[in-house]
Coordinates of C-alpha atoms in Angstrom, one line a residue:
M6 CA -8.8 -13.5 -22.7
N7 CA -11.7 -13.3 -24.5
T8 CA -12.6 -10.2 -26.3
K9 CA -15.6 -9.0 -25.0
N10 CA -14.1 -9.4 -21.1
K11 CA -11.1 -7.3 -22.4
S12 CA -13.1 -4.8 -24.4
F13 CA -15.1 -4.7 -21.4
K14 CA -11.6 -4.1 -19.1
N15 CA -10.1 -1.8 -21.6
K16 CA -13.6 0.4 -20.6
I17 CA -12.6 0.4 -17.5
I18 CA -9.2 1.2 -17.6
F19 CA -10.5 3.8 -19.9
S20 CA -13.0 5.8 -17.1
I21 CA -10.6 5.4 -14.4
V22 CA -8.0 7.3 -16.7
I23 CA -10.7 10.0 -17.4
G24 CA -11.9 10.3 -13.9
V25 CA -8.2 10.7 -12.6
V26 CA -7.5 13.3 -14.7
V27 CA -10.9 15.3 -14.1
L28 CA -9.9 14.7 -10.6
F29 CA -6.9 16.6 -10.5
L30 CA -8.0 19.7 -12.8
V31 CA -10.5 19.7 -10.3
S32 CA -8.6 19.5 -7.4
A33 CA -5.4 21.5 -9.1
A34 CA -7.9 24.3 -9.8
L35 CA -9.5 24.2 -6.5
Y36 CA -6.1 23.5 -4.8
V37 CA -4.4 27.0 -6.8
A38 CA -7.7 28.9 -6.2
Q39 CA -7.5 28.2 -2.7
N40 CA -4.1 28.8 -2.0
S41 CA -4.5 32.3 -4.1
C42 CA -7.5 33.4 -1.1
Y43 CA -5.6 36.3 0.5
S44 CA -6.6 36.3 4.0
F45 CA -3.8 39.2 5.5
D46 CA -4.3 43.0 5.7
F47 CA -1.9 44.0 3.0
D48 CA 1.8 42.7 2.0
I49 CA 4.7 45.0 2.3
D50 CA 7.0 43.2 -0.8
E51 CA 8.0 47.4 -2.0
G52 CA 10.3 49.7 0.0
W53 CA 13.3 48.3 1.4
D54 CA 16.8 49.2 1.8
I55 CA 18.6 45.8 1.7
Y56 CA 22.3 45.5 2.7
I57 CA 24.4 42.3 2.7
D58 CA 27.1 42.1 5.1
N59 CA 26.4 46.0 5.7
N60 CA 27.2 47.0 1.8
L61 CA 23.9 48.4 1.1
E62 CA 22.9 46.0 -1.8
Y63 CA 19.5 47.5 -3.0
S64 CA 17.6 50.8 -2.2
N65 CA 13.6 50.4 -2.4
A66 CA 13.7 47.3 -3.4
D67 CA 10.7 45.4 -4.0
F68 CA 11.5 41.8 -3.6
A69 CA 10.8 41.1 -6.8
D70 CA 13.5 42.7 -8.3
V71 CA 16.1 40.7 -5.6
K72 CA 18.4 38.6 -6.4
L73 CA 21.1 37.5 -4.0
G74 CA 22.5 34.5 -6.1
K75 CA 24.7 32.2 -4.7
R76 CA 26.1 33.1 -1.3
P77 CA 28.2 31.3 1.8
K78 CA 26.8 30.2 5.2
G79 CA 27.0 33.5 7.5
T80 CA 26.5 35.7 5.1
V81 CA 24.1 39.0 7.2
I82 CA 21.3 40.3 5.6
D83 CA 19.3 42.7 6.8
L84 CA 16.2 44.5 5.4
K85 CA 15.7 47.7 6.4
R86 CA 12.3 50.0 6.0
T87 CA 10.2 53.2 7.7
L88 CA 7.0 51.8 9.4
D89 CA 4.2 54.2 8.4
E90 CA 0.7 54.3 9.7
R91 CA -0.9 51.0 8.5
F92 CA 1.3 49.8 11.4
D93 CA -0.2 51.1 13.9
G94 CA -2.7 49.0 16.5
G95 CA -0.7 46.4 16.7
K96 CA 0.3 44.4 13.6
S97 CA 2.9 41.5 12.9
I98 CA 4.0 40.7 9.9
C99 CA 4.4 37.3 8.6
I100 CA 7.7 36.6 6.2
P101 CA 8.7 32.7 5.3
L102 CA 12.6 32.8 5.6
Y103 CA 15.3 30.1 4.6
L104 CA 17.8 27.7 6.7
S105 CA 18.6 31.6 8.6
A106 CA 18.7 32.7 12.0
V107 CA 16.7 35.6 12.3
D108 CA 16.5 38.7 14.4
A109 CA 14.1 41.7 14.6
Y110 CA 14.7 45.6 15.6
V111 CA 12.7 48.0 15.9
D112 CA 13.9 52.0 16.0
G113 CA 17.1 49.3 17.8
Q114 CA 15.3 47.3 20.3
Q115 CA 15.1 43.9 19.8
V116 CA 11.6 42.4 19.1
Y117 CA 12.1 38.9 18.0
T118 CA 14.6 36.5 17.6
Y119 CA 15.2 32.7 15.8
G120 CA 17.7 30.3 15.7
H121 CA 21.0 31.1 17.1
D122 CA 21.0 28.4 19.5
L123 CA 21.0 26.2 16.3
L124 CA 23.6 28.1 14.9
D125 CA 26.1 28.2 17.9
K126 CA 25.6 24.5 17.6
N127 CA 26.1 24.2 13.6
A128 CA 23.0 22.6 13.6
M129 CA 20.1 22.9 10.8
V130 CA 18.5 26.5 11.5
D131 CA 14.4 25.6 10.2
S132 CA 13.1 27.4 7.2
R133 CA 9.7 29.0 8.4
F134 CA 7.5 31.4 8.4
H135 CA 8.5 34.1 11.1
F136 CA 5.8 36.2 12.9
I137 CA 6.9 39.5 14.4
A138 CA 5.0 41.3 16.5
F139 CA 5.8 45.6 16.4
P140 CA 4.6 47.6 18.9
K141 CA 1.4 49.5 19.1
A142 CA 2.5 52.8 18.2
A143 CA 4.6 51.5 14.8
A144 CA 4.2 54.5 12.8
G145 CA 7.5 56.0 12.0
K146 CA 9.9 54.0 13.9
E147 CA 12.7 52.3 11.7
L148 CA 12.0 48.3 11.5
D149 CA 15.7 45.9 10.7
I150 CA 15.1 42.3 9.8
R151 CA 18.5 41.2 10.2
V152 CA 18.8 37.7 8.9
I153 CA 22.3 35.1 9.5
F154 CA 22.7 32.0 6.3
C155 CA 23.5 28.9 8.7
E156 CA 23.2 26.9 5.5
N157 CA 25.3 28.0 2.1
N158 CA 23.0 29.1 -0.4
S159 CA 20.4 29.1 1.8
F160 CA 18.0 31.0 -0.7
N161 CA 18.1 33.4 -3.6
G162 CA 15.7 35.6 -2.9
F163 CA 12.4 36.5 -0.9
E164 CA 8.9 35.7 -0.7
T165 CA 6.0 37.7 -0.1
A166 CA 5.8 39.1 3.4
S167 CA 2.5 39.5 4.7
V168 CA 1.0 41.6 7.3
S169 CA -1.7 41.2 9.6
D170 CA -3.3 42.2 13.0
T171 CA -1.4 40.1 15.4
N172 CA -4.0 38.4 17.2
T173 CA -5.5 36.8 14.0
I174 CA -2.7 36.5 12.2
R175 CA -1.8 33.0 12.4
T176 CA -5.3 32.5 12.1
S177 CA -4.7 34.6 8.6
F178 CA -1.5 32.1 7.4
A179 CA -3.8 29.1 8.7
E180 CA -5.9 29.4 5.7
T181 CA -3.8 30.4 3.1
T182 CA -2.6 26.6 3.8
V183 CA -5.5 24.8 5.0
C184 CA -6.4 22.5 1.3
S185 CA -2.5 21.5 1.3
A186 CA -3.4 20.8 5.7
V187 CA -6.2 19.2 4.9
I188 CA -4.3 16.6 2.1
G189 CA -1.2 16.1 4.5
V190 CA -3.5 14.7 7.4
F191 CA -5.7 12.2 4.9
L192 CA -2.7 10.9 3.8
A193 CA -1.1 10.5 7.3
V194 CA -3.7 9.2 9.1
L195 CA -4.5 7.0 5.8
G196 CA -1.4 5.9 5.8
I197 CA -1.1 5.0 10.4
L198 CA -4.4 3.3 9.2
L199 CA -2.8 1.3 6.8
A200 CA 0.7 0.5 7.9
I201 CA -1.7 -0.4 11.3
V202 CA -3.8 -3.4 9.9
S203 CA -0.6 -4.3 7.8
I204 CA 1.0 -5.0 11.7
M205 CA -2.0 -6.7 13.0
E206 CA -1.9 -8.9 10.3
I207 CA 1.1 -10.7 11.7
F208 CA -1.7 -11.9 14.3
L209 CA -3.3 -13.9 11.3
M210 CA -0.3 -15.3 10.4
K211 CA 0.4 -12.8 7.0
F212 CA 2.1 -10.1 6.7
D213 CA 1.4 -7.6 3.9
K214 CA 4.5 -5.8 3.0
R215 CA 2.8 -4.5 0.4
L216 CA 0.2 -2.9 2.2
F217 CA 2.4 -1.5 4.8
S218 CA 4.8 0.0 2.2
I219 CA 2.0 1.7 0.9
G220 CA 0.9 3.3 4.3
I221 CA 4.8 4.3 5.6
F222 CA 5.0 6.3 1.5
S223 CA 1.4 7.5 2.4
A224 CA 2.3 8.6 6.1
C225 CA 5.1 10.0 5.2
I226 CA 4.6 12.0 2.4
G227 CA 0.9 13.4 4.9
I228 CA 3.4 14.3 7.4
W229 CA 6.2 15.9 4.6
I230 CA 3.5 17.9 2.7
N231 CA 2.3 19.6 6.8
L232 CA 5.9 20.1 7.6
Y233 CA 7.1 21.8 3.7
Y234 CA 3.8 23.8 4.3
K235 CA 4.2 25.0 8.2
T236 CA 1.2 24.4 8.5
H237 CA 2.3 22.6 12.4
E238 CA 3.5 26.1 13.2
I239 CA -0.1 26.9 13.5
F240 CA -0.6 25.2 16.9
F241 CA 3.3 24.0 17.8
H242 CA 5.0 27.6 17.6
F243 CA 8.0 26.1 18.4
F244 CA 8.5 22.5 16.7
R245 CA 11.6 22.9 14.8
G246 CA 10.5 20.3 12.0
S247 CA 12.6 20.9 9.1
T248 CA 15.1 18.1 10.1
W249 CA 11.6 15.9 10.3
E250 CA 10.4 17.1 6.8
Y251 CA 13.7 16.3 5.4
F252 CA 14.0 12.7 6.8
L253 CA 10.4 12.3 6.1
L254 CA 11.0 12.8 2.4
Y255 CA 14.2 10.8 2.4
L256 CA 11.9 7.7 4.2
A257 CA 9.6 7.8 1.6
G258 CA 11.7 7.2 -1.0
I259 CA 12.5 3.9 0.7
A260 CA 9.4 2.9 1.0
F261 CA 8.3 4.4 -2.6
C262 CA 10.9 1.6 -4.3
Y263 CA 10.2 -1.4 -2.0
M264 CA 6.5 -0.6 -2.8
L265 CA 7.5 -0.2 -6.6
Y266 CA 9.4 -3.9 -5.9
D267 CA 6.6 -5.9 -4.3
M268 CA 4.5 -4.7 -7.0
K269 CA 6.5 -6.0 -9.9
R270 CA 8.5 -8.6 -8.3
N271 CA 6.6 -11.3 -10.7
V272 CA 9.0 -9.0 -13.7
K273 CA 12.2 -9.9 -13.6
Y274 CA 14.0 -6.6 -14.8
L275 CA 11.7 -4.2 -13.0
S276 CA 11.6 -6.0 -10.2
A277 CA 15.9 -6.2 -10.1
W278 CA 15.3 -2.5 -10.8
A279 CA 13.2 -2.0 -7.8
L280 CA 15.3 -3.4 -5.5
G281 CA 18.2 -1.5 -6.7
C282 CA 16.8 1.2 -6.3
D283 CA 15.7 0.8 -3.4
I284 CA 18.7 -0.5 -1.8
V285 CA 20.0 2.9 -3.4
F286 CA 17.7 5.2 -1.4
A287 CA 18.1 3.0 2.1
V288 CA 22.1 3.8 1.7
F289 CA 21.1 7.5 0.6
F290 CA 19.1 8.0 3.5
T291 CA 21.3 6.2 6.2
L292 CA 24.3 8.3 4.8
S293 CA 22.3 11.7 4.6
S294 CA 21.3 10.9 8.2
A295 CA 24.5 10.6 9.5
L296 CA 25.9 13.7 8.1
H297 CA 23.0 15.9 9.1
F298 CA 22.7 14.6 12.8
T299 CA 26.5 14.7 13.4
N300 CA 26.3 18.5 12.1
I301 CA 28.9 17.8 9.4
L302 CA 26.2 18.3 5.8
H303 CA 22.7 19.3 6.4
F304 CA 19.3 17.6 5.1
P305 CA 19.2 20.9 2.2
A306 CA 23.0 20.2 0.8
V307 CA 21.9 16.6 -1.2
L308 CA 18.1 17.3 -1.8
S309 CA 19.6 17.6 -5.5
I310 CA 21.0 14.1 -5.6
F311 CA 17.3 12.9 -3.6
H312 CA 15.8 14.7 -6.7
M313 CA 17.6 13.3 -9.7
L314 CA 17.1 9.4 -7.6
V315 CA 13.7 10.1 -8.3
V316 CA 13.7 11.5 -11.7
V317 CA 15.9 8.3 -12.9
C318 CA 14.4 6.0 -10.6
L319 CA 10.8 6.7 -11.8
A320 CA 11.6 7.5 -15.6
V321 CA 12.9 4.0 -15.5
M322 CA 10.1 2.3 -13.8
I323 CA 7.5 3.7 -16.8
V324 CA 9.2 2.8 -19.2
G325 CA 9.5 -0.5 -18.2
S326 CA 6.4 -0.8 -17.1
L327 CA 5.8 0.1 -20.8
L328 CA 8.3 -2.3 -22.8
W329 CA 7.6 -5.3 -20.1
D330 CA 4.7 -5.5 -17.9
R331 CA 1.4 -7.3 -18.9
V332 CA -0.8 -4.3 -20.3
D333 CA -3.5 -6.6 -19.8
D334 CA -2.7 -6.4 -16.4
T335 CA -5.4 -3.9 -14.4
Q336 CA -3.8 -3.5 -11.3
N337 CA -0.9 -3.0 -13.8
M338 CA -1.8 -0.6 -15.5
I339 CA -3.7 1.2 -12.6
M340 CA 0.3 1.8 -11.5
A341 CA 1.5 2.5 -14.5
I342 CA -1.0 5.5 -14.5
A343 CA -0.2 6.3 -11.2
L344 CA 3.3 6.2 -12.1
I345 CA 3.3 8.7 -15.1
I346 CA 0.8 10.9 -13.1
F347 CA 3.3 11.3 -10.4
M348 CA 6.3 11.8 -12.7
I349 CA 4.9 14.3 -14.3
V350 CA 3.8 16.3 -10.9
L351 CA 7.1 15.7 -9.5
V352 CA 9.1 16.9 -12.3
L353 CA 7.0 20.3 -12.9
D354 CA 7.4 20.4 -8.7
I355 CA 11.6 20.6 -9.0
I356 CA 11.6 22.8 -11.9
R357 CA 8.9 24.9 -10.0
F358 CA 10.8 24.4 -6.8
K359 CA 14.0 25.1 -8.8
L360 CA 12.8 28.4 -10.5
Q361 CA 11.1 29.8 -7.5
R362 CA 14.5 28.9 -5.0
Y363 CA 16.6 30.5 -7.5
C364 CA 14.8 32.6 -10.6
F365 CA 11.7 34.2 -9.3
P366 CA 11.4 33.8 -5.2
N367 CA 8.6 37.0 -5.3
S368 CA 6.3 34.6 -7.9
H369 CA 2.9 34.1 -7.0
L370 CA 2.3 32.2 -9.9
I371 CA 5.2 29.0 -8.7
A372 CA 4.4 29.8 -5.0
K373 CA 3.0 27.0 -4.6
S374 CA 3.5 23.1 -4.8
V375 CA 1.2 20.9 -6.6
I376 CA 2.6 17.7 -4.8
P377 CA -0.2 17.5 -2.2
V378 CA -2.4 16.5 -4.9
G379 CA -0.2 14.5 -6.5
A380 CA 0.7 12.9 -4.0
L381 CA -3.4 12.9 -3.2
I382 CA -4.3 11.1 -6.6
F383 CA -1.2 8.9 -6.7
V384 CA -1.9 7.3 -3.5
I385 CA -5.8 6.5 -4.4
L386 CA -4.7 5.1 -7.8
V387 CA -2.0 2.7 -5.7
I388 CA -4.7 1.8 -3.4
L389 CA -7.2 1.4 -6.5
S390 CA -4.2 -1.1 -8.0
Y391 CA -4.1 -3.0 -4.2
L392 CA -7.9 -3.6 -4.5
M393 CA -6.9 -4.7 -8.0
Y394 CA -4.7 -7.0 -7.0
I395 CA -6.5 -8.4 -4.2
Y396 CA -9.5 -9.0 -6.5
E397 CA -7.2 -10.8 -9.3
S398 CA -5.1 -12.7 -6.3
G399 CA -8.7 -14.3 -5.3
M400 CA -9.6 -14.7 -8.9
S401 CA -6.4 -16.8 -9.2
K402 CA -6.8 -18.9 -5.8
N403 CA -10.9 -19.5 -6.8
E404 CA -9.6 -21.1 -10.5
K405 CA -7.0 -22.9 -8.3
N406 CA -9.3 -24.0 -5.9
L407 CA -11.9 -25.1 -8.4
L408 CA -9.4 -26.5 -10.8
M409 CA -8.0 -28.8 -7.7
K410 CA -11.8 -29.6 -6.7
L411 CA -12.0 -31.0 -10.3
A412 CA -9.1 -32.9 -10.0
Y413 CA -9.8 -33.9 -6.7
H414 CA -13.2 -34.7 -6.9
D415 CA -15.6 -37.2 -8.6
I416 CA -18.2 -35.3 -10.7
L417 CA -21.2 -38.2 -10.6
S418 CA -21.1 -38.8 -7.2
G419 CA -19.6 -35.4 -5.9
L420 CA -16.8 -37.6 -3.2
F421 CA -13.0 -37.6 -4.3
N422 CA -12.1 -39.2 -7.2
R423 CA -8.9 -41.7 -7.5
A424 CA -6.5 -39.4 -8.0
K425 CA -6.8 -38.0 -4.1
Y426 CA -7.1 -41.6 -2.8
E427 CA -4.0 -42.0 -4.2
D428 CA -2.5 -39.1 -2.4
E429 CA -4.2 -40.5 0.7
I430 CA -2.8 -43.8 0.8
T431 CA 0.7 -42.2 0.0
M432 CA 0.6 -40.1 3.4
L433 CA -1.3 -43.6 5.3
E434 CA 2.7 -45.1 3.9
E435 CA 4.9 -42.3 5.4
S436 CA 2.5 -42.1 8.9
E437 CA 2.4 -44.4 12.3
L438 CA -1.7 -43.5 11.9
D439 CA -4.3 -46.7 12.6
Y440 CA -6.4 -47.2 9.8
A441 CA -9.3 -49.2 8.6
I442 CA -9.9 -49.8 4.9
V443 CA -13.8 -49.8 3.9
A444 CA -14.0 -51.5 0.2
F445 CA -17.5 -50.9 -1.0
D446 CA -18.9 -52.8 -4.2
V447 CA -22.1 -51.3 -5.9
N448 CA -24.9 -54.5 -6.8
G449 CA -27.0 -54.3 -10.1
L450 CA -25.2 -51.5 -12.2
K451 CA -25.3 -53.5 -15.1
A452 CA -28.6 -54.5 -14.9
V453 CA -30.1 -51.3 -14.8
N454 CA -27.8 -49.6 -17.2
D455 CA -28.9 -52.5 -19.3
N456 CA -32.8 -52.8 -18.4
L457 CA -33.3 -48.9 -17.7
G458 CA -31.1 -46.6 -19.4
H459 CA -27.6 -45.7 -18.6
D460 CA -29.0 -42.4 -17.3
R461 CA -31.3 -44.6 -14.0
G462 CA -27.6 -46.6 -13.7
D463 CA -25.9 -43.1 -13.3
A464 CA -29.1 -42.7 -10.7
L465 CA -28.1 -45.5 -8.9
L466 CA -24.6 -44.8 -8.2
K467 CA -25.4 -41.0 -7.2
N468 CA -27.8 -42.3 -4.7
F469 CA -25.5 -44.9 -3.0
A470 CA -23.1 -42.2 -2.7
Q471 CA -25.6 -39.8 -1.3
I472 CA -26.0 -42.6 1.2
F473 CA -22.5 -43.6 1.9
K474 CA -21.3 -39.6 2.4
K475 CA -24.0 -39.4 4.9
N476 CA -22.7 -42.2 7.2
F477 CA -18.9 -42.1 6.5
E478 CA -18.3 -38.1 5.8
D479 CA -18.3 -37.8 9.7
I480 CA -15.8 -40.5 10.5
G481 CA -13.8 -40.8 7.4
V482 CA -12.8 -39.9 4.2
C483 CA -14.9 -41.1 1.3
F484 CA -13.9 -42.5 -2.2
R485 CA -15.4 -43.5 -5.9
I486 CA -12.2 -44.9 -7.2
G487 CA -14.0 -46.6 -10.0
G488 CA -17.2 -47.7 -11.6
D489 CA -19.0 -49.1 -8.7
E490 CA -16.5 -48.8 -6.5
F491 CA -16.3 -47.2 -3.0
T492 CA -13.5 -46.2 -0.2
A493 CA -13.8 -45.1 2.9
I494 CA -10.1 -44.8 4.9
V495 CA -11.2 -44.1 9.0
I496 CA -8.1 -43.3 11.0
G497 CA -8.3 -43.4 14.9
N498 CA -10.8 -43.4 17.3
N499 CA -13.6 -43.2 14.6
I500 CA -12.8 -47.2 13.7
E501 CA -15.1 -47.8 16.3
K502 CA -18.1 -46.4 14.5
I503 CA -17.6 -48.9 11.6
D504 CA -19.9 -50.9 12.5
E505 CA -22.5 -48.4 13.3
A506 CA -21.8 -46.7 9.8
L507 CA -22.4 -50.3 8.1
A508 CA -25.7 -51.1 9.5
N509 CA -27.4 -47.1 8.5
I510 CA -26.0 -48.1 5.2
K511 CA -28.0 -51.1 4.9
N512 CA -31.1 -49.5 6.2
D513 CA -30.8 -46.4 4.0
E514 CA -30.3 -48.1 1.2
I515 CA -34.0 -49.9 2.2
V516 CA -35.8 -46.5 2.3
R517 CA -34.5 -45.0 -0.4
A518 CA -35.2 -48.4 -3.0
S519 CA -38.4 -48.1 -1.9
D520 CA -39.0 -45.1 -3.9
L521 CA -37.2 -45.7 -6.8
E522 CA -37.6 -48.4 -9.8
F523 CA -34.4 -50.5 -8.6
N524 CA -32.7 -52.0 -5.4
I525 CA -29.7 -50.1 -4.1
E526 CA -27.5 -52.7 -2.4
A527 CA -24.0 -52.9 -1.9
A528 CA -20.7 -55.4 -1.0
Y529 CA -17.8 -54.5 1.6
G530 CA -15.2 -55.3 3.0
V531 CA -13.5 -53.8 6.4
A532 CA -9.9 -54.4 6.6
Y533 CA -7.9 -53.0 9.8
K534 CA -4.4 -51.7 9.7
R535 CA -4.0 -53.0 13.6
E536 CA -4.9 -56.8 11.6
K537 CA -1.5 -56.8 10.2
P538 CA 0.4 -54.3 12.1
A539 CA 3.7 -55.2 9.3
S540 CA 1.8 -55.1 6.2
S541 CA 2.1 -52.1 3.8
V542 CA -1.2 -50.0 3.0
K543 CA -1.5 -51.8 -0.5
E544 CA -1.7 -55.6 1.5
I545 CA -4.6 -53.7 4.1
I546 CA -6.4 -52.4 0.6
K547 CA -6.7 -55.7 -0.9
L548 CA -7.4 -57.7 2.1
A549 CA -11.0 -55.1 2.6
D550 CA -11.3 -56.3 -1.2
E551 CA -11.1 -60.0 -0.8
R552 CA -13.4 -59.8 2.1
M553 CA -16.0 -57.4 0.2
Y554 CA -16.1 -59.6 -2.9
E555 CA -16.3 -62.4 -0.1
M556 CA -19.6 -61.0 0.7
K557 CA -20.2 -59.9 -2.9
F558 CA -20.7 -63.4 -4.0
E559 CA -23.1 -64.1 -0.8
Q560 CA -25.1 -61.5 -2.1
K561 CA -25.5 -63.3 -5.4
K562 CA -25.6 -66.4 -4.3
K563 CA -29.0 -65.3 -2.2
N564 CA -29.9 -63.0 -4.9
P565 CA -28.6 -64.1 -8.2
V566 CA -30.6 -62.0 -10.9

């Protein structure tokens, strides 16, 4: 690559990096700002009496001060408070609770229940936002929200509980999740379309595995985002999505590693590492799914293992890309940038997740994941890398085709050259086809070169080549095999058209020569495989040459000049 092209490519890469960074910062700012918008009437994080296994642990507490620590499955937590006049008029509370069965009572009367059917089966109980409606005259009544841990360490603290009108509370909830929902739907639809397109290519005898893996990864992450943020609860109140949330997240790991393997298959160590990671993720996915659906060990219990696998896989791929991959390859450079960005986003989000779950469950600052924005940027960059791969592959294919053309074409005449001629002879030797060889030799080339110059000699050859091609390319394959020697190979039923083509060449020679300062005339000889079925191709060629020289001798007798 010359310096100018390399400089231009570096500018493109630099522009992409700057653009992605700006897009990421703007998107993150808008995302955080949107998710910071408050759509509920008010919060009720304060004033709770919290009982753990019937023991009062916190009195008149704020959720921000509550630390549950590690609690086993079966732990019962009661959140109690007296409702004031703000709860009158048909209000509901929206409270996020994780992996727990929930009951709600107002003055001892049950107004809400969730998860006991799953708990009784030892199945995983979903994490979800619980929408609990109060009676219209709620002031002065006692609220008791009972939470039963369905997994070990279901959660460590309580997130913000919000109140709004019963008729609008789901709309209020939707307004806080619209950004992540849009990103999730976009990635899901994009991924499904890419997967469908790659599958449809099977009918074209080509299955694009890279495009398919990108599509599956994008679809898994897109659907996962909506399940993680529980946006499906806006429309499907009773859909239990946590199982599929983990299922798709773990499945995305397989698609992600295969995508890396396909992109790095030409880099020995990286492709081996990516393939190994893919196998590990596949085993992890299979075992965790089997344990989950048999209710031996549910998906959340192995989430930390998944986090560790992702970080290790990404870290090695990034380091390996920088050490072993070609830095002047645009698609690999874009992919390296995508991996670095995604790695940073994932590490930050894993840290955020751990802090939010175990240290600061009530913190608004770390309540929202940056995965949606990071995944969006990553998928866009991966698709851009794929497009560059297609472009560079196309360029490489075009260059290869050009080299093939140069290798098999004669530049002066535009016909196939002797190398191609030899290949065709070899193919004929190995076949049982009926064929004919038509050998030509242009008369007067030396005289034209000596008397008019070599440029006019070239003009003679070009003019004859055009006549030859015009009459024989539709019935056979045309070659220039030497200075003034041309040959046509005619196969099958087209053999019957040879005499007509030769007659047309004679007429065209006369017509073309009338506008030139030299004559155009060629001697020719035709030999047929059917004449000597047991003979080799070279023997048929020799017979055609002998007949061509006989004609040339007769032409010289008529015109000795």
